[in-house]
Amino acid sequence: MILHRFGHSRKFGTPMPDAADLSHLPFAWCDATVAAAVNLGLGRDLTKLSAEHWLRVLTNVEARMGMRGTTAPFGWREALARQVGRVGP
């Protein structure tokens, strides 16, 4: 997998936002987050997860996206939390 200087992979073609503008991550990140929570037996309601369970989901999401050839940009955890409606840690 070759990541181009514009932050997307040749295989998936998913452009990554700049680190300075992480107001919105690509849909694949939200999809991976829900899939991780469900596979961990935590359900689909990400807003009700405890901080410990949320951390398990984030660790799983980072691994999933890494297997897809996507490098997590700086600040992705906070951006993802905002995007899925989580207020706290």
mmCIF file of C-alpha atoms in Angstrom:
data_model
loop_
_atom_site.group_PDB
_atom_site.id
_atom_site.type_symbol
_atom_site.label_atom_id
_atom_site.label_comp_id
_atom_site.label_asym_id
_atom_site.label_seq_id
_atom_site.Cartn_x
_atom_site.Cartn_y
_atom_site.Cartn_z
ATOM 1 C CA MET A 1 0.000 0.000 0.000
ATOM 2 C CA ILE A 2 1.462 3.328 -1.055
ATOM 3 C CA LEU A 3 0.246 6.489 0.604
ATOM 4 C CA HIS A 4 0.526 9.469 -1.668
ATOM 5 C CA ARG A 5 1.618 12.836 -0.404
ATOM 6 C CA PHE A 6 -1.999 14.011 -0.466
ATOM 7 C CA GLY A 7 -2.870 11.504 2.264
ATOM 8 C CA HIS A 8 -4.907 8.935 0.377
ATOM 9 C CA SER A 9 -4.071 5.430 -0.583
ATOM 10 C CA ARG A 10 -3.991 4.138 -4.108
ATOM 11 C CA LYS A 11 -6.067 1.107 -3.112
ATOM 12 C CA PHE A 12 -8.884 2.839 -1.266
ATOM 13 C CA GLY A 13 -8.615 6.375 -2.619
ATOM 14 C CA THR A 14 -9.882 7.855 0.651
ATOM 15 C CA PRO A 15 -8.543 11.374 1.083
ATOM 16 C CA MET A 16 -7.608 12.262 4.642
ATOM 17 C CA PRO A 17 -8.258 15.733 6.017
ATOM 18 C CA ASP A 18 -5.343 17.909 7.017
ATOM 19 C CA ALA A 19 -4.361 17.676 10.664
ATOM 20 C CA ALA A 20 -5.410 21.305 11.076
ATOM 21 C CA ASP A 21 -8.931 20.606 9.767
ATOM 22 C CA LEU A 22 -10.331 17.486 11.398
ATOM 23 C CA SER A 23 -13.881 18.709 11.605
ATOM 24 C CA HIS A 24 -14.971 15.704 9.572
ATOM 25 C CA LEU A 25 -13.376 12.286 9.121
ATOM 26 C CA PRO A 26 -14.307 10.140 6.122
ATOM 27 C CA PHE A 27 -17.343 7.876 6.550
ATOM 28 C CA ALA A 28 -15.112 4.791 6.746
ATOM 29 C CA TRP A 29 -13.974 5.912 10.198
ATOM 30 C CA CYS A 30 -17.535 6.092 11.560
ATOM 31 C CA ASP A 31 -18.371 2.800 9.910
ATOM 32 C CA ALA A 32 -15.309 1.164 11.486
ATOM 33 C CA THR A 33 -16.267 2.629 14.859
ATOM 34 C CA VAL A 34 -19.767 1.162 14.846
ATOM 35 C CA ALA A 35 -18.442 -2.177 13.577
ATOM 36 C CA ALA A 36 -15.811 -2.258 16.324
ATOM 37 C CA ALA A 37 -18.349 -1.510 19.061
ATOM 38 C CA VAL A 38 -20.739 -4.178 17.785
ATOM 39 C CA ASN A 39 -17.958 -6.771 17.399
ATOM 40 C CA LEU A 40 -16.766 -6.047 20.931
ATOM 41 C CA GLY A 41 -20.299 -6.700 22.170
ATOM 42 C CA LEU A 42 -20.858 -3.077 23.203
ATOM 43 C CA GLY A 43 -23.824 -2.290 20.949
ATOM 44 C CA ARG A 44 -24.381 0.525 18.480
ATOM 45 C CA ASP A 45 -25.044 3.455 20.822
ATOM 46 C CA LEU A 46 -21.592 5.002 21.003
ATOM 47 C CA THR A 47 -22.771 7.897 23.168
ATOM 48 C CA LYS A 48 -23.576 5.578 26.082
ATOM 49 C CA LEU A 49 -20.257 3.735 26.211
ATOM 50 C CA SER A 50 -18.144 4.131 29.340
ATOM 51 C CA ALA A 51 -14.753 5.783 28.951
ATOM 52 C CA GLU A 52 -13.066 2.374 29.238
ATOM 53 C CA HIS A 53 -15.245 0.844 26.547
ATOM 54 C CA TRP A 54 -14.776 3.882 24.296
ATOM 55 C CA LEU A 55 -11.001 3.460 24.612
ATOM 56 C CA ARG A 56 -11.326 -0.207 23.565
ATOM 57 C CA VAL A 57 -13.355 0.887 20.528
ATOM 58 C CA LEU A 58 -10.792 3.553 19.572
ATOM 59 C CA THR A 59 -7.950 1.042 19.821
ATOM 60 C CA ASN A 60 -9.885 -1.336 17.592
ATOM 61 C CA VAL A 61 -10.706 1.413 15.070
ATOM 62 C CA GLU A 62 -7.065 2.443 14.824
ATOM 63 C CA ALA A 63 -6.080 -1.184 14.115
ATOM 64 C CA ARG A 64 -8.878 -1.604 11.544
ATOM 65 C CA MET A 65 -7.962 1.540 9.675
ATOM 66 C CA GLY A 66 -4.280 0.592 9.802
ATOM 67 C CA MET A 67 -5.111 -2.736 8.158
ATOM 68 C CA ARG A 68 -6.837 -0.743 5.415
ATOM 69 C CA GLY A 69 -3.651 1.235 4.866
ATOM 70 C CA THR A 70 -4.906 4.451 6.444
ATOM 71 C CA THR A 71 -2.711 6.279 8.906
ATOM 72 C CA ALA A 72 -4.563 7.997 11.718
ATOM 73 C CA PRO A 73 -4.063 11.779 11.535
ATOM 74 C CA PHE A 74 -3.229 13.832 14.612
ATOM 75 C CA GLY A 75 -6.378 14.588 16.611
ATOM 76 C CA TRP A 76 -8.461 11.809 15.044
ATOM 77 C CA ARG A 77 -9.800 10.533 18.393
ATOM 78 C CA GLU A 78 -11.305 13.886 19.325
ATOM 79 C CA ALA A 79 -12.660 14.439 15.817
ATOM 80 C CA LEU A 80 -14.241 10.982 15.762
ATOM 81 C CA ALA A 81 -15.782 11.488 19.213
ATOM 82 C CA ARG A 82 -17.390 14.749 18.037
ATOM 83 C CA GLN A 83 -18.562 13.157 14.811
ATOM 84 C CA VAL A 84 -20.347 10.254 16.544
ATOM 85 C CA GLY A 85 -21.877 12.513 19.202
ATOM 86 C CA ARG A 86 -19.694 11.769 22.233
ATOM 87 C CA VAL A 87 -19.312 14.714 24.572
ATOM 88 C CA GLY A 88 -16.809 13.459 27.164
ATOM 89 C CA PRO A 89 -13.886 11.048 27.119
#
